[in-house]
Short mmCIF file of C-alpha atoms in Angstrom, two decimals:
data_model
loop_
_atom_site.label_atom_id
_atom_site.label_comp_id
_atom_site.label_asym_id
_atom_site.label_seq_id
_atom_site.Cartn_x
_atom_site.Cartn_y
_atom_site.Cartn_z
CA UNK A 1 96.66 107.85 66.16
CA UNK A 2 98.07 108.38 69.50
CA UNK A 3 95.78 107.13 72.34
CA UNK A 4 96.17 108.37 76.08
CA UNK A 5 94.54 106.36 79.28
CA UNK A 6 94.52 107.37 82.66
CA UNK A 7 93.00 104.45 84.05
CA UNK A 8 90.29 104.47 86.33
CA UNK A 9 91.40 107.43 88.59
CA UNK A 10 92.05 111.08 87.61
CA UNK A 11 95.15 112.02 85.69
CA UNK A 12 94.86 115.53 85.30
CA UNK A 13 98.73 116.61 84.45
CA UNK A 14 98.94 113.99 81.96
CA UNK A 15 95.82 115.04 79.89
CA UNK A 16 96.70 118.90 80.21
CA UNK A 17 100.42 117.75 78.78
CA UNK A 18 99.04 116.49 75.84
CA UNK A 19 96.29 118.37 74.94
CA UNK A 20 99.11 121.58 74.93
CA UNK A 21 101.04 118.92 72.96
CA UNK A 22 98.15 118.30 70.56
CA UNK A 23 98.77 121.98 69.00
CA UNK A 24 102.38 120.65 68.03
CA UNK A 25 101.25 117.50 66.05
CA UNK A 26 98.73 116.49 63.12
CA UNK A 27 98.65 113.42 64.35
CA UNK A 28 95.56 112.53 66.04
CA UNK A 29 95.24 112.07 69.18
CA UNK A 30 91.95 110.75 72.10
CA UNK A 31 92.54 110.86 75.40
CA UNK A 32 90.39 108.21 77.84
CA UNK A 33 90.48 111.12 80.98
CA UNK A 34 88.39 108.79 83.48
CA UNK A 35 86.71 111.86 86.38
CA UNK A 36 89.54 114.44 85.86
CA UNK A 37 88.22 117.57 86.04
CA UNK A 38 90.36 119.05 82.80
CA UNK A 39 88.24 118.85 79.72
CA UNK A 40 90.91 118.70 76.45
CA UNK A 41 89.92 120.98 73.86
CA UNK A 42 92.58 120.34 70.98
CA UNK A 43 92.05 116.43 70.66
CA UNK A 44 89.03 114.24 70.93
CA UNK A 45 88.53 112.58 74.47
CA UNK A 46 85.88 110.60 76.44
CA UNK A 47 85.47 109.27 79.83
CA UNK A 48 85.49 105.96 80.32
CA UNK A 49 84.55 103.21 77.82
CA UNK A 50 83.68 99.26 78.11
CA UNK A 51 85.25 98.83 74.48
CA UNK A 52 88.94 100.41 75.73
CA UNK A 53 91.08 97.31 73.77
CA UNK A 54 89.28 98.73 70.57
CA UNK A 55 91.38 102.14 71.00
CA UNK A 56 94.58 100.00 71.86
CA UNK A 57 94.13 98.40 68.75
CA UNK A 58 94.11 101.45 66.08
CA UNK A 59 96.74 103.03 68.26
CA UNK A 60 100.31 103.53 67.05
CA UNK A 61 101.26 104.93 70.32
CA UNK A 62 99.64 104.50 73.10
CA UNK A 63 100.75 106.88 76.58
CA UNK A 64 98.93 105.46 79.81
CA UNK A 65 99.26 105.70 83.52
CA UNK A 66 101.51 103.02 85.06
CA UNK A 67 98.73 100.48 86.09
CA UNK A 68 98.81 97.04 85.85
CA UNK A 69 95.86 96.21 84.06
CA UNK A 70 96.37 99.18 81.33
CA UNK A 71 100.17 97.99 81.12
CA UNK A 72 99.93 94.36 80.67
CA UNK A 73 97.05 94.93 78.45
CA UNK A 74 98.90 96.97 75.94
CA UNK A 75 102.01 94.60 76.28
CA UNK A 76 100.04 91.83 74.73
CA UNK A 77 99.28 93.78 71.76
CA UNK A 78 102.39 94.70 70.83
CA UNK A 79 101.96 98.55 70.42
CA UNK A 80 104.53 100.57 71.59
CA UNK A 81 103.77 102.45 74.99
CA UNK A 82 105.26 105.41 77.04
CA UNK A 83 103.79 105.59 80.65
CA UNK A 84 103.60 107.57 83.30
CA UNK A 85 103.46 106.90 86.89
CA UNK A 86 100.49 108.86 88.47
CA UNK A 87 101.99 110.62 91.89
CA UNK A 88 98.43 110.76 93.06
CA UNK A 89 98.26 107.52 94.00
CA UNK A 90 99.04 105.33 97.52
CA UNK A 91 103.23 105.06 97.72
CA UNK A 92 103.84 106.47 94.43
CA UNK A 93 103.93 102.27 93.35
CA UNK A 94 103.52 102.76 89.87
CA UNK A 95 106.81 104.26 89.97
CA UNK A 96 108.51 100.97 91.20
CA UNK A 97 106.59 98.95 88.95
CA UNK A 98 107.57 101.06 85.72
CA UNK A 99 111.09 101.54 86.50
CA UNK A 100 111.25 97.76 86.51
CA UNK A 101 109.34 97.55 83.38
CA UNK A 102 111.75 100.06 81.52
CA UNK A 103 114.74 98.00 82.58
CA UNK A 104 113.66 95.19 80.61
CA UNK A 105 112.98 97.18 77.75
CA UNK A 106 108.88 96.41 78.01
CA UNK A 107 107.75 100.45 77.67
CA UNK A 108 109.51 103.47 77.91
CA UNK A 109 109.06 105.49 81.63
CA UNK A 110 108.16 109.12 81.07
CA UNK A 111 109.73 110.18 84.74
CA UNK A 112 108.98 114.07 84.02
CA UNK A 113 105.86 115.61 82.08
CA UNK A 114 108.36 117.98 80.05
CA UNK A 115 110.13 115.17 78.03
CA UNK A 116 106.70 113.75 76.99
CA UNK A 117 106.73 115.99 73.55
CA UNK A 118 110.67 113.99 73.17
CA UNK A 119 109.86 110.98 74.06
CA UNK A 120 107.10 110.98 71.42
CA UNK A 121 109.62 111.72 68.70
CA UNK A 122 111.79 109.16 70.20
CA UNK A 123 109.03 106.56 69.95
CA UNK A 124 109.87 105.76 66.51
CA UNK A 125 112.32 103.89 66.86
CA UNK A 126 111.49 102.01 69.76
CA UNK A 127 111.31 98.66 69.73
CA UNK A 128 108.85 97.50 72.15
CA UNK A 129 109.69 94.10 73.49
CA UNK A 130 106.52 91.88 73.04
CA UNK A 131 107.09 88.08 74.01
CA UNK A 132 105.11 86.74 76.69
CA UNK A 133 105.07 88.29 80.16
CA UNK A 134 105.75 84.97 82.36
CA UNK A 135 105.47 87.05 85.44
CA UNK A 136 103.29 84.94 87.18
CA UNK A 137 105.03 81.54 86.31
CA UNK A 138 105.27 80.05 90.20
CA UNK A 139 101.74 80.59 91.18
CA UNK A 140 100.46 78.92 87.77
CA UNK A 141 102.69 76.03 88.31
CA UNK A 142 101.71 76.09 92.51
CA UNK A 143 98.07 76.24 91.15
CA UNK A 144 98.35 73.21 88.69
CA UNK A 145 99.90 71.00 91.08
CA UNK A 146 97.67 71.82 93.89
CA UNK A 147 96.64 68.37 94.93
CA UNK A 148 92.96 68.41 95.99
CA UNK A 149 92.84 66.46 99.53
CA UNK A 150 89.96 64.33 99.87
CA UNK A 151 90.02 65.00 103.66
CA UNK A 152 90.05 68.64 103.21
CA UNK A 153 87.53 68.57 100.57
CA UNK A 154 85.16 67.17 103.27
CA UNK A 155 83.16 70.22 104.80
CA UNK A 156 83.83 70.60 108.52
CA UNK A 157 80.82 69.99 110.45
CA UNK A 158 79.90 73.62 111.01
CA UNK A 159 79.90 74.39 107.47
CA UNK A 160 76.48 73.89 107.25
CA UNK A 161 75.67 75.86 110.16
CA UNK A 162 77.85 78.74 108.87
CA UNK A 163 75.68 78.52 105.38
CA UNK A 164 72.39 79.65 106.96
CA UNK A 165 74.50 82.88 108.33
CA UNK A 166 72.17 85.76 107.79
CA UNK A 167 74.35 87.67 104.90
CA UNK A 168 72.68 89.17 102.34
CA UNK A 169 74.74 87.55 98.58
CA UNK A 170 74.18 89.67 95.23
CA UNK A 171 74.41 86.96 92.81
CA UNK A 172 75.21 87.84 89.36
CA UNK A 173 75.01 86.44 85.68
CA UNK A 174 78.53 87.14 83.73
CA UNK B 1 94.23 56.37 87.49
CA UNK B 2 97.26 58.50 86.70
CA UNK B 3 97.60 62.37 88.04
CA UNK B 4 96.53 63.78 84.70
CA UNK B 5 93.19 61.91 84.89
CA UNK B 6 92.69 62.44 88.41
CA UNK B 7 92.83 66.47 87.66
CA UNK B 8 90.58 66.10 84.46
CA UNK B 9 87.84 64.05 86.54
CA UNK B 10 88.46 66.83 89.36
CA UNK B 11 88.38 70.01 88.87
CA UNK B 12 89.92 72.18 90.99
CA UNK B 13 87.48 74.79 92.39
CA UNK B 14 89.03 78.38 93.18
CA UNK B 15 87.04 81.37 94.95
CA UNK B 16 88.70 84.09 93.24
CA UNK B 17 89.14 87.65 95.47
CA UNK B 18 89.68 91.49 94.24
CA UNK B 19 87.81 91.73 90.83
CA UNK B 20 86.03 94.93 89.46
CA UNK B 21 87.66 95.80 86.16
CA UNK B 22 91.00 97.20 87.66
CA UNK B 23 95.08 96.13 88.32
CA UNK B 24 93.87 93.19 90.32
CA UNK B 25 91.04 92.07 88.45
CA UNK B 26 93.63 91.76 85.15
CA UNK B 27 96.27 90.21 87.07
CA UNK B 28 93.89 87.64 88.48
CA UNK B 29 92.64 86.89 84.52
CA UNK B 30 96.24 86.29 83.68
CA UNK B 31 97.31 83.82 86.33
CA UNK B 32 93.98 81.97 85.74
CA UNK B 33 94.10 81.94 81.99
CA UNK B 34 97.70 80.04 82.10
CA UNK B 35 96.60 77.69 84.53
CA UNK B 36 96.09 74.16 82.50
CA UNK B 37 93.98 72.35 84.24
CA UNK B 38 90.22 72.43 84.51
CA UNK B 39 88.88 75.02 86.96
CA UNK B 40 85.34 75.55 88.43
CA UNK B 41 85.62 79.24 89.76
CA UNK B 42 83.76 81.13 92.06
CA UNK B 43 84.11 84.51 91.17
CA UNK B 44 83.37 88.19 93.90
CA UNK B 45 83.59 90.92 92.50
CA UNK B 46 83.51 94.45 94.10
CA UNK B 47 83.61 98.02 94.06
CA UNK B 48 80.74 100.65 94.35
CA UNK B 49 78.80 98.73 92.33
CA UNK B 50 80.77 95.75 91.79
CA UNK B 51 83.32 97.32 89.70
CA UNK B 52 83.28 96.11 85.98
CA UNK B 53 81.35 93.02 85.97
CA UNK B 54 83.34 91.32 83.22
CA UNK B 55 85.31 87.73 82.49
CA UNK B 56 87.66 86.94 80.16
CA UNK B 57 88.84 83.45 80.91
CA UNK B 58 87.94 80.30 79.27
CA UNK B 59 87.46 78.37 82.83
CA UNK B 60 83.68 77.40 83.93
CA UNK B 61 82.10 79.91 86.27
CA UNK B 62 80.28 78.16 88.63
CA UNK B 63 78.88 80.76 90.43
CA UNK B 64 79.42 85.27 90.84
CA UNK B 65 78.89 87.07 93.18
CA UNK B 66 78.79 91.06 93.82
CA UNK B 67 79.84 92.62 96.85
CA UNK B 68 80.70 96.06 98.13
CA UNK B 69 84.69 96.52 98.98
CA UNK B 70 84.92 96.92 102.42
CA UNK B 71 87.18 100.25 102.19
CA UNK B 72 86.81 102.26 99.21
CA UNK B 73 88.62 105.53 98.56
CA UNK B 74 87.11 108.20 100.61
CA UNK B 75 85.34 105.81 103.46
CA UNK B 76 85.92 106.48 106.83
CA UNK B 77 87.64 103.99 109.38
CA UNK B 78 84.51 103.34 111.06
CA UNK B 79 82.32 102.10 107.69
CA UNK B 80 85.46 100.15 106.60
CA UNK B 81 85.10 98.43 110.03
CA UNK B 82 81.56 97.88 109.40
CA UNK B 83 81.95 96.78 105.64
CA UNK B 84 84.59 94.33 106.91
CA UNK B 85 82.34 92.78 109.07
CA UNK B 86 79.34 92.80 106.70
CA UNK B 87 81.97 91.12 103.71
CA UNK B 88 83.11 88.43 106.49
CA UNK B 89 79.66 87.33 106.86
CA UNK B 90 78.96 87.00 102.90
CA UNK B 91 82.56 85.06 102.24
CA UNK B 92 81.32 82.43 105.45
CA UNK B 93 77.84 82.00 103.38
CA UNK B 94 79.89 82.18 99.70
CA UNK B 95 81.84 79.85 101.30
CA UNK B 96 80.48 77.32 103.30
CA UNK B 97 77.84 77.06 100.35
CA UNK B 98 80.45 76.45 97.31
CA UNK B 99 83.44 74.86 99.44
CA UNK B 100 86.02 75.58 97.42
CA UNK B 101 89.70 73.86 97.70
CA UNK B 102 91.33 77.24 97.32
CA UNK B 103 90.82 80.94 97.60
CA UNK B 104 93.09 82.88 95.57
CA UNK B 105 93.29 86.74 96.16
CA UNK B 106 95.04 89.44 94.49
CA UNK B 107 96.03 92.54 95.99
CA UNK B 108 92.75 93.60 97.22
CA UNK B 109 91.42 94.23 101.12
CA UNK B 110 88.70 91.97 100.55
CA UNK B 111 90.93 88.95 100.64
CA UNK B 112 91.24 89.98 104.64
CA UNK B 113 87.54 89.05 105.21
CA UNK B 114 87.26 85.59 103.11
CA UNK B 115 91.17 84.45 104.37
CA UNK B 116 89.70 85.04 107.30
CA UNK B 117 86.48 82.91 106.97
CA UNK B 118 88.28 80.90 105.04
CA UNK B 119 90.45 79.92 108.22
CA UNK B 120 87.34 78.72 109.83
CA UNK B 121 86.24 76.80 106.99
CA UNK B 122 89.81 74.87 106.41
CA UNK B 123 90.04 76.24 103.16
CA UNK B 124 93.48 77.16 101.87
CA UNK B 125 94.57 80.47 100.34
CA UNK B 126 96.74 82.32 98.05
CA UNK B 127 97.91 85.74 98.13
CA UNK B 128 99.20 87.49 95.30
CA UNK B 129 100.95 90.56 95.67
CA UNK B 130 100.09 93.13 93.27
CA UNK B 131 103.04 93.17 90.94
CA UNK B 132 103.31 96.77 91.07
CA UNK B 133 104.18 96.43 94.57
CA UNK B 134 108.04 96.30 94.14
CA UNK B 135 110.35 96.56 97.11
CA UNK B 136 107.12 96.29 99.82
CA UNK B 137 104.03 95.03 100.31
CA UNK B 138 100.73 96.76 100.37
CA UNK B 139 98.89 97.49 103.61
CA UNK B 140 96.92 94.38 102.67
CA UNK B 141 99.72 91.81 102.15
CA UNK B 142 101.56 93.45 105.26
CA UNK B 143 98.36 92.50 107.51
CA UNK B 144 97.70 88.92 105.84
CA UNK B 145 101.71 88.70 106.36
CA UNK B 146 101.50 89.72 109.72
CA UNK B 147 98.37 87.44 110.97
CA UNK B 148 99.77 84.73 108.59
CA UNK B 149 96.42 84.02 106.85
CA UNK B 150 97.20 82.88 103.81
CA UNK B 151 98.95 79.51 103.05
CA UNK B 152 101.00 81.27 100.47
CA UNK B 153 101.95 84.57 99.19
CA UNK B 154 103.32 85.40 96.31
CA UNK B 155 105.07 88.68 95.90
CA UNK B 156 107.19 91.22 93.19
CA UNK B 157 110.19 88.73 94.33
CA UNK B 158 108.85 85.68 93.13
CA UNK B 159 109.08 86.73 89.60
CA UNK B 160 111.74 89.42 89.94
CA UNK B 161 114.69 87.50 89.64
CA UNK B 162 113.28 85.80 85.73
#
């Protein structure tokens, strides 16, 4: 099954390109189309769902968007990807991000819609590189040694007036 | 008592900024989850509604809180204003009632507000860059850059070079 994600904002090119590309394969593909307006009718699709890693996990190919969360998600499972920078989005940054992610042979960076149907082929054989992503390696260690000063840990004196601040707080059960 | 104890008897207690289910929210997870040491976290999320109103890390939640973003896609200049106000108000109260030792956001505007109010309460702060965020920073991390609210920021460079 070959699962498609667009992430939380509209990726209308991406779903047209492989619903079109749907006609071409029996294998099956669902495509997660978050409020695009294009509605696929040669594959199966849905909105948006809580249970998302469940779809990730029957995949054999998974083609999402170039966000973090979808990216780094997938990563961790091991299942090859092909993604797609959305040029809807502020700066064009999943560009950056993916090109940088391609170099280290992480996913493979669909740069232009028509190669998608190639690139699908090409998939096969790609060996998606799956140890741990130790991106964040200097904040963890910055966060473990973070010494907790008793003097600091002392409220300043207007902390308690600053508590009775009239802000309304949502508090919520997770 | 050696260092190792000391941590385990005191936990450190992190406000955690830019949750809702997206980039941010996931990137925040990850750094968390590797962290060894016990954490008490104090967790805002945001968004319309909050955003996703999920956690998967192992650490104790001491306390969540949801908030509305104070500049969501399609807002005008004049209700982020407003929402930026009304957020700095709720992270003085979030707070000055939890005290944590460190607020730690990721990529999101709401850090602005509690870095902010987190100057006044002598709290210190992280920033983390989105790591999508390559060869610049956001608007965000240009501002906190700029006003130098946060103790530290951590940006695409600081892993870039591994």
């Amino acid at each position: 099954m070959i699962f498609v994600t667009v992430g939380s904002f509209e990726f209308d090119e991406l779903a047209r390109k492989m619903d079109e590309l749907a006609l071409k394969t029996t294998e099956e593909i669902i495509i997660q189309i978050a409020n695009g307006s294009y509605v696929p009718i040669n594959c199966k699709y849905f909105k948006t769902t809580n249970t998302i890693k469940d779809y990730y996990e029957k995949a054999d190919l998974i083609i999402s968007h170039g966000g973090t969360g979808t990216v780094l998600e997938v990563l961790e499972l091991g299942t090859p990807l092909i993604s797609l920078a959305n040029p809807s989005l502020k700066d064009n940054h999943q560009h950056e991000f993916l090109e940088l992610m391609e170099s280290r042979n992480f996913l493979i960076y669909c740069r232009n819609l028509d190669d998608l149907g190639n690139l699908i082929l090409e998939k096969r054989s790609f060996k998606t590189r799956t140890n741990k992503i130790d991106f964040y390696a200097k904040i963890v260690h910055d966060i473990e040694s973070f010494k907790i000063s008793q003097s600091t840990k002392k409220a300043p004196f207007h902390a308690k007036i600053l508590s009775r601040v009239p802000a309304k707080l949502k508090k919520i059960q997770i | 008592m050696d260092s190792n104890n000391q941590r385990a008897a005191n936990p450190l207690s992190i406000c955690v900024i830019g949750l809702g289910g997206g980039g941010y929210h996931a990137e925040a997870e990850r750094i968390l989850s590797a962290v060894n040491r016990p954490l008490n976290l104090i967790l805002i999320f945001a968004g319309p509604d909050g955003g996703i109103l999920k956690w998967s890390g192992k650490q104790r939640i001491v306390s969540s809180y949801k908030v509305r973003s104070p500049m969501l896609i399609g807002d005008s200049y004049l209700r982020g204003f407003f929402g930026m106000i009304n957020n700095f108000y709720q992270a003085l109260k979030i707070l000055s009632i939890h005290q944590p030792d460190l607020i730690l956001g990721v990529g999101s505007i709401q850090s602005l507000p509690f870095f902010i109010a987190g100057k006044l309460l002598r709290v210190r702060s992280f920033y983390v860059e989105s790591i999508t965020r390559i060869s610049s920073l956001s608007t965000t991390g240009k501002a906190i850059s700029r006003i130098g609210l946060a103790d530290e920021i951590y940006t695409a460079q600081s892993w870039n070079t591994q």
